[in-house]
């Protein structure tokens, strides 16, 4: 019997009841439609110009550099010599999530990364939450890396011409400065490359990746000469809590394979190449991270790591007793960290591109320039926002905010791969997660554990960010969703 006091549900012109709020929030975008819309934007299309080599370099470029060149100095005081174990734990967490990413990237090769995967499996509201986390992850990551770039630039200037940028113009408020000008400059330089096109940006990134790998190999060759086993005598001075806290901070260094998945609509053979690029880059990066961290802690007592973000250059000087090698490493780091800014900024713009195409954010972010095949307006807006953020906020706060957004998004991807296996078991998959659902469940568990290791302040920032995102969705995206619009079309035309 109907409740006589209940208001009648809205009906379409055909007389059928319109979907309720819950149904609208859980509406899923068909995988076939996601793939069919790949590359399409407002006024043009993205160009498919990237192969396996370029995708792998994008993934390594977005990953290798940040955690080892910049955040090592932040993480070692939290874990002591056990920071090597922190890298392993963070890498293991990333590996479980990377397996899920690889399967979904080969199945749904689109630009939205985990946002698009969530849209196809868990519905629009979850997709929005995931996309909003990715905006935090990528935008803040660009800013965090840009801050570290300024540290190495000052180190390079000091070693070459004996001049450094004054603190007032090289540090944000709260760190003794007024405005971090170098951080803003490197973001604007990355913007200039991205405006030229994806293929041109990939070429520049490849050169920078080769330089950074060479620099880290050189560091290991020289740093091992200063290795002192006594630096490892008290391996875990701050306990397992310190190890997990350092691992949570370092985790934001592993978002590179996520950046590769955002190139799905510009890859020549995305279903074949994306899973390979994701797994190959993760193996290379984790091995280098652990090796460099082990050499660094062996060459310098862990208590002395908190005095500079340019820790590797300092170690090179201390081991050799010469300024040349430290200056050379600083020069390589300036190039290396710039590639992280470039590739992560690229990923940020492509996620916004996908969200704008779905109508959840303004259409301006999906506008494609017909000559370059890039979302130019999107790139400029995102770059200016990230540049100002980098110039105004200290590194430590940025790194933790990035980590929590990354971990949340990765957790959703581990759920999405299991859901898609259940709902669409017959879909062709170029890669399959082994031992599913066990490994995705482990990936989700590791993400939740590391999120719990972050500070209360980080959780407050995350909560405020999520609340703002939900307000934006219900005020803007909920009513402008293209999926809702197309679902309503049949009823309006009858």
Short mmCIF file of C-alpha atoms in Angstrom, two decimals:
data_model
loop_
_atom_site.label_atom_id
_atom_site.label_comp_id
_atom_site.label_asym_id
_atom_site.label_seq_id
_atom_site.Cartn_x
_atom_site.Cartn_y
_atom_site.Cartn_z
CA UNK A 1 0.00 0.00 0.00
CA UNK A 2 1.26 3.47 -0.84
CA UNK A 3 1.88 5.97 1.90
CA UNK A 4 -0.90 8.52 1.35
CA UNK A 5 1.12 11.22 3.11
CA UNK A 6 4.16 10.86 0.90
CA UNK A 7 4.60 13.37 -1.92
CA UNK A 8 4.21 11.88 -5.39
CA UNK A 9 7.48 11.14 -7.18
CA UNK A 10 8.26 13.27 -10.21
CA UNK A 11 7.30 11.66 -13.47
CA UNK A 12 8.68 12.09 -16.95
CA UNK A 13 6.45 12.94 -19.89
CA UNK A 14 6.14 9.24 -20.65
CA UNK A 15 4.64 8.71 -17.21
CA UNK A 16 7.57 6.69 -15.77
CA UNK A 17 8.96 7.65 -12.38
CA UNK A 18 12.20 9.63 -12.47
CA UNK A 19 15.17 8.15 -10.64
CA UNK A 20 15.54 9.15 -7.01
CA UNK A 21 18.51 10.90 -5.44
CA UNK A 22 20.26 7.66 -4.52
CA UNK A 23 19.93 6.27 -8.04
CA UNK A 24 21.29 9.45 -9.58
CA UNK A 25 24.28 9.50 -7.26
CA UNK A 26 25.07 5.86 -8.08
CA UNK A 27 24.63 6.10 -11.86
CA UNK A 28 27.56 4.51 -13.65
CA UNK A 29 29.06 5.50 -16.96
CA UNK A 30 29.28 2.51 -19.32
CA UNK A 31 32.81 1.39 -20.12
CA UNK A 32 32.02 1.40 -23.83
CA UNK A 33 30.98 5.04 -23.65
CA UNK A 34 34.11 5.99 -21.70
CA UNK A 35 36.29 4.41 -24.36
CA UNK A 36 34.27 5.81 -27.27
CA UNK A 37 34.64 9.36 -25.93
CA UNK A 38 38.40 8.95 -25.57
CA UNK A 39 40.31 11.99 -26.80
CA UNK A 40 37.22 14.06 -27.57
CA UNK A 41 37.15 17.57 -26.18
CA UNK A 42 35.46 20.90 -26.76
CA UNK A 43 36.46 22.09 -30.24
CA UNK A 44 39.04 19.36 -30.94
CA UNK A 45 40.60 16.05 -29.96
CA UNK A 46 43.73 14.94 -28.16
CA UNK A 47 46.38 13.35 -30.39
CA UNK A 48 47.50 9.74 -30.01
CA UNK A 49 51.27 10.08 -30.26
CA UNK A 50 52.76 8.22 -27.26
CA UNK A 51 54.29 4.72 -27.35
CA UNK A 52 55.53 2.36 -24.62
CA UNK A 53 58.86 4.18 -24.23
CA UNK A 54 57.25 7.60 -23.79
CA UNK A 55 54.61 6.24 -21.38
CA UNK A 56 57.27 4.56 -19.25
CA UNK A 57 59.30 7.78 -19.19
CA UNK A 58 56.21 9.75 -18.16
CA UNK A 59 55.65 7.32 -15.30
CA UNK A 60 59.29 7.43 -14.19
CA UNK A 61 59.44 11.18 -14.74
CA UNK A 62 56.47 11.76 -12.43
CA UNK A 63 57.88 9.44 -9.77
CA UNK A 64 61.65 9.41 -9.66
CA UNK A 65 63.07 12.49 -8.07
CA UNK A 66 60.56 13.83 -5.59
CA UNK A 67 60.93 11.29 -2.81
CA UNK A 68 64.67 10.81 -3.11
CA UNK A 69 65.92 14.28 -4.06
CA UNK A 70 63.51 16.30 -1.92
CA UNK A 71 61.50 14.45 0.74
CA UNK A 72 64.31 12.18 1.96
CA UNK A 73 65.35 14.99 4.29
CA UNK A 74 61.80 15.13 5.67
CA UNK A 75 61.39 11.36 6.05
CA UNK A 76 64.70 10.29 7.65
CA UNK A 77 64.09 12.19 10.94
CA UNK A 78 60.79 10.30 11.28
CA UNK A 79 62.18 6.78 10.77
CA UNK A 80 65.95 6.96 11.25
CA UNK A 81 68.01 4.41 9.28
CA UNK A 82 64.81 2.38 8.87
CA UNK A 83 63.76 4.89 6.20
CA UNK A 84 64.91 2.21 3.74
CA UNK A 85 62.17 0.00 5.18
CA UNK A 86 59.74 2.93 4.78
CA UNK A 87 60.55 3.05 1.08
CA UNK A 88 59.96 -0.70 0.82
CA UNK A 89 56.58 -0.44 2.58
CA UNK A 90 55.53 2.51 0.45
CA UNK A 91 56.71 0.65 -2.66
CA UNK A 92 54.82 -2.49 -1.65
CA UNK A 93 51.66 -0.46 -1.10
CA UNK A 94 52.20 1.13 -4.50
CA UNK A 95 52.79 -2.31 -6.08
CA UNK A 96 49.44 -3.70 -4.95
CA UNK A 97 47.68 -0.60 -6.25
CA UNK A 98 49.78 -0.59 -9.44
CA UNK A 99 48.54 -4.09 -10.26
CA UNK A 100 44.96 -2.85 -10.06
CA UNK A 101 45.85 0.25 -12.08
CA UNK A 102 47.47 -1.92 -14.75
CA UNK A 103 44.35 -4.05 -15.18
CA UNK A 104 42.00 -1.08 -15.31
CA UNK A 105 44.29 0.95 -17.58
CA UNK A 106 44.32 -1.90 -20.08
CA UNK A 107 40.54 -2.30 -19.83
CA UNK A 108 39.49 1.38 -19.71
CA UNK A 109 42.31 3.32 -21.47
CA UNK A 110 41.10 6.89 -20.85
CA UNK A 111 42.52 10.12 -19.41
CA UNK A 112 40.62 10.21 -16.14
CA UNK A 113 42.70 7.57 -14.37
CA UNK A 114 41.06 6.33 -11.15
CA UNK A 115 38.28 8.92 -11.53
CA UNK A 116 37.12 7.21 -14.73
CA UNK A 117 37.58 3.74 -13.24
CA UNK A 118 35.36 4.69 -10.30
CA UNK A 119 32.75 6.21 -12.65
CA UNK A 120 32.47 2.91 -14.51
CA UNK A 121 32.26 0.73 -11.39
CA UNK A 122 30.98 2.58 -8.32
CA UNK A 123 28.91 5.46 -9.63
CA UNK A 124 29.08 9.20 -10.11
CA UNK A 125 29.33 10.35 -6.49
CA UNK A 126 32.24 8.00 -5.75
CA UNK A 127 33.86 9.05 -9.03
CA UNK A 128 33.53 12.68 -8.05
CA UNK A 129 35.08 12.04 -4.64
CA UNK A 130 37.93 10.17 -6.32
CA UNK A 131 38.45 12.94 -8.89
CA UNK A 132 38.41 15.57 -6.16
CA UNK A 133 41.11 13.58 -4.30
CA UNK A 134 43.15 13.42 -7.49
CA UNK A 135 42.97 17.19 -7.81
CA UNK A 136 44.43 17.42 -4.30
CA UNK A 137 47.00 14.71 -5.07
CA UNK A 138 48.27 16.20 -8.31
CA UNK A 139 47.90 19.90 -7.62
CA UNK A 140 49.61 19.77 -4.25
CA UNK A 141 52.25 17.35 -5.54
CA UNK A 142 53.28 19.83 -8.24
CA UNK A 143 53.59 22.50 -5.58
CA UNK A 144 55.56 20.25 -3.22
CA UNK A 145 58.07 19.26 -5.89
CA UNK A 146 58.45 22.85 -7.03
CA UNK A 147 59.43 23.84 -3.47
CA UNK A 148 62.20 21.23 -3.46
CA UNK A 149 63.38 22.39 -6.88
CA UNK A 150 64.07 25.80 -5.42
CA UNK A 151 66.31 24.24 -2.73
CA UNK A 152 68.50 22.56 -5.34
CA UNK A 153 68.55 25.66 -7.53
CA UNK A 154 69.96 27.65 -4.61
CA UNK A 155 72.50 24.90 -4.02
CA UNK A 156 73.53 25.03 -7.68
CA UNK A 157 73.83 28.82 -7.70
CA UNK A 158 75.92 28.75 -4.54
CA UNK A 159 78.29 26.16 -5.99
CA UNK A 160 78.75 27.88 -9.33
CA UNK A 161 78.61 31.64 -8.88
CA UNK A 162 78.59 31.93 -5.09
CA UNK A 163 75.21 33.64 -4.99
CA UNK A 164 71.88 32.38 -3.65
CA UNK A 165 68.36 33.68 -3.90
CA UNK A 166 67.46 35.51 -0.66
CA UNK A 167 65.22 33.67 1.80
CA UNK A 168 62.55 36.30 1.32
CA UNK A 169 62.18 35.19 -2.32
CA UNK A 170 63.03 31.48 -2.00
CA UNK A 171 60.91 30.36 0.97
CA UNK A 172 57.17 30.56 1.69
CA UNK A 173 55.59 32.31 4.67
CA UNK A 174 56.21 30.23 7.77
CA UNK A 175 59.61 29.08 6.53
CA UNK A 176 61.29 32.47 6.85
CA UNK A 177 60.29 33.93 3.50
CA UNK A 178 57.66 35.98 1.78
CA UNK A 179 57.29 34.30 -1.60
CA UNK A 180 58.97 31.22 -3.16
CA UNK A 181 59.86 32.62 -6.55
CA UNK A 182 61.86 29.58 -7.87
CA UNK A 183 58.89 27.30 -7.19
CA UNK A 184 56.65 29.53 -9.28
CA UNK A 185 59.24 29.73 -12.07
CA UNK A 186 59.61 25.94 -12.51
CA UNK A 187 55.83 25.50 -12.73
CA UNK A 188 55.61 28.18 -15.41
CA UNK A 189 58.45 26.52 -17.35
CA UNK A 190 56.59 23.20 -17.25
CA UNK A 191 53.47 24.99 -18.46
CA UNK A 192 55.39 26.33 -21.47
CA UNK A 193 56.45 22.78 -22.45
CA UNK A 194 52.93 21.40 -22.05
CA UNK A 195 51.43 24.11 -24.22
CA UNK A 196 53.63 22.89 -27.09
CA UNK A 197 51.96 19.46 -27.21
CA UNK A 198 52.06 16.02 -25.56
CA UNK A 199 54.67 14.56 -27.94
CA UNK A 200 57.03 17.51 -27.51
CA UNK A 201 56.61 17.42 -23.72
CA UNK A 202 57.32 13.66 -23.71
CA UNK A 203 60.59 14.22 -25.59
CA UNK A 204 61.75 16.83 -23.10
CA UNK A 205 60.75 14.57 -20.22
CA UNK A 206 62.71 11.62 -21.65
CA UNK A 207 65.92 13.67 -21.71
CA UNK A 208 65.36 14.77 -18.11
CA UNK A 209 64.64 11.20 -16.95
CA UNK A 210 67.91 9.94 -18.42
CA UNK A 211 69.76 12.75 -16.61
CA UNK A 212 68.15 11.96 -13.25
CA UNK A 213 68.85 8.23 -13.43
CA UNK A 214 72.47 8.98 -14.28
CA UNK A 215 72.67 11.40 -11.34
CA UNK A 216 71.37 8.82 -8.85
CA UNK A 217 73.72 6.13 -10.12
CA UNK A 218 76.60 8.63 -9.76
CA UNK A 219 75.48 9.42 -6.19
CA UNK A 220 75.53 5.74 -5.26
CA UNK A 221 78.99 5.25 -6.78
CA UNK A 222 80.43 8.17 -4.79
CA UNK A 223 78.30 7.97 -1.65
CA UNK A 224 79.21 4.34 -0.99
CA UNK A 225 82.77 5.49 -0.36
CA UNK A 226 81.57 7.32 2.75
CA UNK A 227 79.47 4.41 4.01
CA UNK A 228 79.77 3.80 7.77
CA UNK A 229 78.12 0.70 9.20
CA UNK A 230 77.82 2.47 12.56
CA UNK A 231 75.12 4.68 11.10
CA UNK A 232 72.88 1.59 11.07
CA UNK A 233 73.54 0.44 14.66
CA UNK A 234 70.21 1.78 15.94
CA UNK A 235 68.16 0.77 12.90
CA UNK A 236 64.68 1.67 14.16
CA UNK A 237 65.16 4.35 16.86
CA UNK A 238 61.60 5.66 16.57
CA UNK A 239 59.89 2.30 16.30
CA UNK A 240 57.47 0.97 13.73
CA UNK A 241 55.29 4.06 14.16
CA UNK A 242 58.14 6.16 12.82
CA UNK A 243 58.64 3.77 9.89
CA UNK A 244 54.97 3.93 8.90
CA UNK A 245 54.83 7.72 9.35
CA UNK A 246 57.85 8.14 7.06
CA UNK A 247 56.33 5.68 4.58
CA UNK A 248 53.10 7.68 4.49
CA UNK A 249 55.04 10.86 3.77
CA UNK A 250 57.11 9.14 1.09
CA UNK A 251 54.12 7.54 -0.58
CA UNK A 252 53.35 10.64 -2.57
CA UNK A 253 56.59 9.90 -4.44
CA UNK A 254 54.91 6.88 -6.02
CA UNK A 255 52.14 8.58 -7.99
CA UNK A 256 54.07 8.29 -11.25
CA UNK A 257 52.25 5.23 -12.57
CA UNK A 258 48.99 7.08 -11.95
CA UNK A 259 50.33 9.86 -14.19
CA UNK A 260 51.00 7.30 -16.92
CA UNK A 261 47.39 6.14 -16.76
CA UNK A 262 46.21 9.72 -17.41
CA UNK A 263 47.85 9.47 -20.86
CA UNK A 264 45.40 6.79 -21.97
CA UNK A 265 43.78 8.97 -24.62
CA UNK A 266 47.11 10.06 -26.10
CA UNK A 267 48.72 6.60 -26.29
CA UNK A 268 48.94 4.88 -29.66
CA UNK A 269 48.15 1.45 -28.21
CA UNK A 270 46.90 2.18 -24.71
CA UNK A 271 45.48 -1.24 -23.89
CA UNK A 272 48.80 -2.95 -24.58
CA UNK A 273 51.31 -0.31 -23.49
CA UNK A 274 49.77 1.24 -20.34
CA UNK A 275 49.96 -1.90 -18.14
CA UNK A 276 53.54 -2.53 -19.26
CA UNK A 277 54.61 1.06 -18.63
CA UNK A 278 53.02 1.09 -15.15
CA UNK A 279 54.71 -2.09 -13.94
CA UNK A 280 58.10 -1.41 -15.55
CA UNK A 281 58.36 2.09 -14.11
CA UNK A 282 57.39 0.98 -10.59
CA UNK A 283 60.08 -1.70 -10.50
CA UNK A 284 62.79 0.71 -11.70
CA UNK A 285 61.78 3.51 -9.35
CA UNK A 286 61.45 1.37 -6.20
CA UNK A 287 64.84 -0.24 -6.76
CA UNK A 288 66.53 3.14 -7.17
CA UNK A 289 64.73 4.66 -4.17
CA UNK A 290 65.80 1.88 -1.80
CA UNK A 291 69.39 1.81 -3.09
CA UNK A 292 69.90 5.58 -2.84
CA UNK A 293 68.27 5.79 0.61
CA UNK A 294 70.48 2.97 1.91
CA UNK A 295 73.65 4.68 0.65
CA UNK A 296 72.57 8.10 1.94
CA UNK A 297 71.87 6.92 5.49
CA UNK A 298 75.09 4.92 5.50
CA UNK A 299 77.07 8.01 4.53
CA UNK A 300 75.41 10.49 6.91
CA UNK A 301 74.03 10.02 10.46
CA UNK A 302 70.26 10.12 10.37
CA UNK A 303 70.06 12.85 13.03
CA UNK A 304 71.62 15.34 10.58
CA UNK A 305 69.10 14.95 7.77
CA UNK A 306 66.63 17.60 8.84
CA UNK A 307 68.77 20.62 8.03
CA UNK A 308 68.23 20.74 4.26
CA UNK A 309 66.00 19.42 1.48
CA UNK A 310 69.09 19.21 -0.79
CA UNK A 311 70.45 16.32 1.29
CA UNK A 312 72.07 14.30 -1.52
CA UNK A 313 74.19 17.22 -2.73
CA UNK A 314 75.39 17.81 0.82
CA UNK A 315 76.39 14.16 1.19
CA UNK A 316 78.37 14.30 -2.06
CA UNK A 317 80.35 17.29 -0.75
CA UNK A 318 80.98 15.70 2.64
CA UNK A 319 82.16 12.38 1.20
CA UNK A 320 84.50 13.87 -1.43
CA UNK A 321 85.54 17.01 0.44
CA UNK A 322 85.02 18.90 -2.83
CA UNK A 323 82.26 21.20 -3.99
CA UNK A 324 82.33 20.00 -7.61
CA UNK A 325 80.45 16.72 -7.13
CA UNK A 326 77.76 18.24 -4.94
CA UNK A 327 77.30 21.05 -7.44
CA UNK A 328 77.07 18.54 -10.30
CA UNK A 329 74.41 16.58 -8.43
CA UNK A 330 72.50 19.78 -7.69
CA UNK A 331 72.54 20.60 -11.42
CA UNK A 332 71.19 17.15 -12.26
CA UNK A 333 68.56 17.48 -9.53
CA UNK A 334 67.37 20.80 -10.95
CA UNK A 335 66.73 19.01 -14.25
CA UNK A 336 65.36 15.86 -12.61
CA UNK A 337 62.86 17.56 -10.35
CA UNK A 338 61.67 19.75 -13.22
CA UNK A 339 60.60 16.56 -15.03
CA UNK A 340 58.42 15.61 -12.04
CA UNK A 341 56.72 19.00 -12.19
CA UNK A 342 56.21 18.59 -15.94
CA UNK A 343 54.68 15.11 -15.85
CA UNK A 344 52.54 15.55 -12.74
CA UNK A 345 51.19 18.84 -14.08
CA UNK A 346 50.37 16.94 -17.28
CA UNK A 347 48.40 14.35 -15.30
CA UNK A 348 46.49 17.05 -13.43
CA UNK A 349 45.32 18.71 -16.63
CA UNK A 350 44.17 15.41 -18.18
CA UNK A 351 42.10 14.45 -15.14
CA UNK A 352 40.36 17.80 -15.21
CA UNK A 353 39.88 17.31 -18.95
CA UNK A 354 38.00 14.06 -18.32
CA UNK A 355 35.89 15.55 -15.52
CA UNK A 356 34.99 18.58 -17.67
CA UNK A 357 33.96 16.33 -20.55
CA UNK A 358 31.56 14.62 -18.17
CA UNK A 359 30.11 17.99 -17.17
CA UNK A 360 31.22 17.79 -13.52
CA UNK A 361 33.56 20.80 -13.78
CA UNK A 362 33.33 23.78 -16.18
CA UNK A 363 33.68 22.98 -19.90
CA UNK A 364 36.64 25.32 -20.25
CA UNK A 365 38.86 22.53 -18.89
CA UNK A 366 37.88 20.28 -21.83
CA UNK A 367 38.57 22.86 -24.53
CA UNK A 368 41.24 21.53 -26.94
CA UNK A 369 43.40 23.80 -29.09
CA UNK A 370 43.04 22.63 -32.73
CA UNK A 371 46.69 23.31 -33.63
CA UNK A 372 48.52 21.63 -30.74
CA UNK A 373 45.85 19.10 -29.69
CA UNK A 374 46.26 20.14 -26.04
CA UNK A 375 43.83 21.61 -23.47
CA UNK A 376 45.58 25.00 -23.40
CA UNK A 377 43.23 27.00 -21.17
CA UNK A 378 43.12 24.09 -18.74
CA UNK A 379 46.93 23.99 -18.65
CA UNK A 380 47.27 27.72 -17.97
CA UNK A 381 44.68 27.78 -15.17
CA UNK A 382 46.11 24.70 -13.43
CA UNK A 383 49.69 25.94 -13.75
CA UNK A 384 48.94 29.33 -12.24
CA UNK A 385 47.05 27.74 -9.35
CA UNK A 386 49.83 25.23 -8.60
CA UNK A 387 52.52 27.88 -8.97
CA UNK A 388 50.90 30.18 -6.45
CA UNK A 389 50.35 27.24 -4.08
CA UNK A 390 54.03 26.29 -4.35
CA UNK A 391 55.10 29.85 -3.64
CA UNK A 392 53.02 30.17 -0.49
CA UNK A 393 52.98 26.84 1.45
CA UNK A 394 55.86 24.94 3.15
CA UNK A 395 57.02 21.58 1.76
CA UNK A 396 56.18 19.27 4.69
CA UNK A 397 52.51 20.26 4.76
CA UNK A 398 52.28 19.84 0.97
CA UNK A 399 53.82 16.35 1.01
CA UNK A 400 51.43 14.98 3.63
CA UNK A 401 48.38 16.51 1.92
CA UNK A 402 49.45 14.85 -1.32
CA UNK A 403 49.93 11.49 0.38
CA UNK A 404 46.44 11.32 1.85
CA UNK A 405 44.80 12.20 -1.47
CA UNK A 406 46.95 9.61 -3.26
CA UNK A 407 46.22 6.85 -0.76
CA UNK A 408 42.48 7.49 -0.86
CA UNK A 409 42.39 7.35 -4.66
CA UNK A 410 44.53 4.21 -4.75
CA UNK A 411 42.24 2.52 -2.25
CA UNK A 412 39.26 3.17 -4.53
CA UNK A 413 41.13 1.70 -7.51
CA UNK A 414 41.70 -1.53 -5.57
CA UNK A 415 37.95 -1.71 -4.96
CA UNK A 416 37.13 -0.81 -8.57
CA UNK A 417 39.11 -3.65 -10.08
CA UNK A 418 37.19 -6.20 -7.99
CA UNK A 419 33.82 -4.59 -8.78
CA UNK A 420 34.51 -4.60 -12.53
CA UNK A 421 35.54 -8.26 -12.36
CA UNK A 422 32.14 -9.05 -10.83
CA UNK A 423 29.97 -6.78 -12.99
CA UNK A 424 31.77 -7.23 -16.34
CA UNK A 425 33.64 -10.54 -16.13
CA UNK A 426 33.68 -11.08 -19.91
CA UNK A 427 35.39 -7.81 -20.83
CA UNK A 428 38.73 -8.26 -22.64
CA UNK A 429 41.66 -7.53 -20.31
CA UNK A 430 45.24 -7.15 -21.52
CA UNK A 431 46.45 -7.59 -17.92
CA UNK A 432 44.84 -9.30 -14.95
CA UNK A 433 45.71 -8.84 -11.28
CA UNK A 434 46.95 -12.20 -9.98
CA UNK A 435 45.27 -13.72 -6.91
CA UNK A 436 42.32 -11.33 -7.12
CA UNK A 437 40.56 -10.34 -4.87
CA UNK A 438 43.35 -11.07 -2.35
CA UNK A 439 45.95 -8.66 -3.73
CA UNK A 440 43.49 -5.78 -4.25
CA UNK A 441 42.29 -6.34 -0.68
CA UNK A 442 45.90 -6.14 0.55
CA UNK A 443 46.38 -2.98 -1.47
CA UNK A 444 43.31 -1.41 0.14
CA UNK A 445 44.46 -2.48 3.60
CA UNK A 446 47.94 -0.99 3.12
CA UNK A 447 46.41 2.29 1.92
CA UNK A 448 44.15 2.53 4.97
CA UNK A 449 47.04 1.69 7.31
CA UNK A 450 49.28 4.38 5.85
CA UNK A 451 46.47 6.94 5.89
CA UNK A 452 46.11 6.22 9.61
CA UNK A 453 49.80 7.09 10.08
CA UNK A 454 49.33 10.67 8.90
CA UNK A 455 48.97 13.54 11.33
CA UNK A 456 45.69 14.90 12.68
CA UNK A 457 46.33 18.21 10.90
CA UNK A 458 46.56 16.38 7.57
CA UNK A 459 43.24 14.66 8.27
CA UNK A 460 41.61 18.00 9.11
CA UNK A 461 42.86 19.49 5.83
CA UNK A 462 41.60 16.42 3.99
CA UNK A 463 38.21 16.66 5.66
CA UNK A 464 37.83 20.33 4.77
CA UNK A 465 38.89 19.60 1.19
CA UNK A 466 36.35 16.77 0.86
CA UNK A 467 33.56 18.88 2.35
CA UNK A 468 34.31 21.66 -0.13
CA UNK A 469 34.28 19.09 -2.95
CA UNK A 470 30.87 17.75 -1.98
CA UNK A 471 29.44 21.26 -1.84
CA UNK A 472 30.83 21.97 -5.33
CA UNK A 473 29.39 18.72 -6.67
CA UNK A 474 25.86 19.31 -5.40
CA UNK A 475 25.88 22.97 -6.42
CA UNK A 476 27.44 22.47 -9.86
CA UNK A 477 28.25 18.93 -11.06
CA UNK A 478 25.10 17.13 -9.92
CA UNK A 479 22.88 19.22 -12.21
CA UNK A 480 25.28 19.53 -15.13
CA UNK A 481 26.39 15.93 -15.38
CA UNK A 482 26.34 14.86 -19.04
CA UNK A 483 25.40 11.36 -18.01
CA UNK A 484 22.25 12.66 -16.31
CA UNK A 485 21.47 14.84 -19.32
CA UNK A 486 21.72 12.02 -21.85
CA UNK A 487 19.69 9.68 -19.65
CA UNK A 488 16.90 12.26 -19.61
CA UNK A 489 16.86 12.81 -23.37
CA UNK A 490 14.45 9.99 -24.31
CA UNK A 491 11.80 11.27 -21.90
CA UNK A 492 12.04 14.81 -23.25
CA UNK A 493 11.72 13.77 -26.87
CA UNK A 494 8.67 11.58 -26.53
#
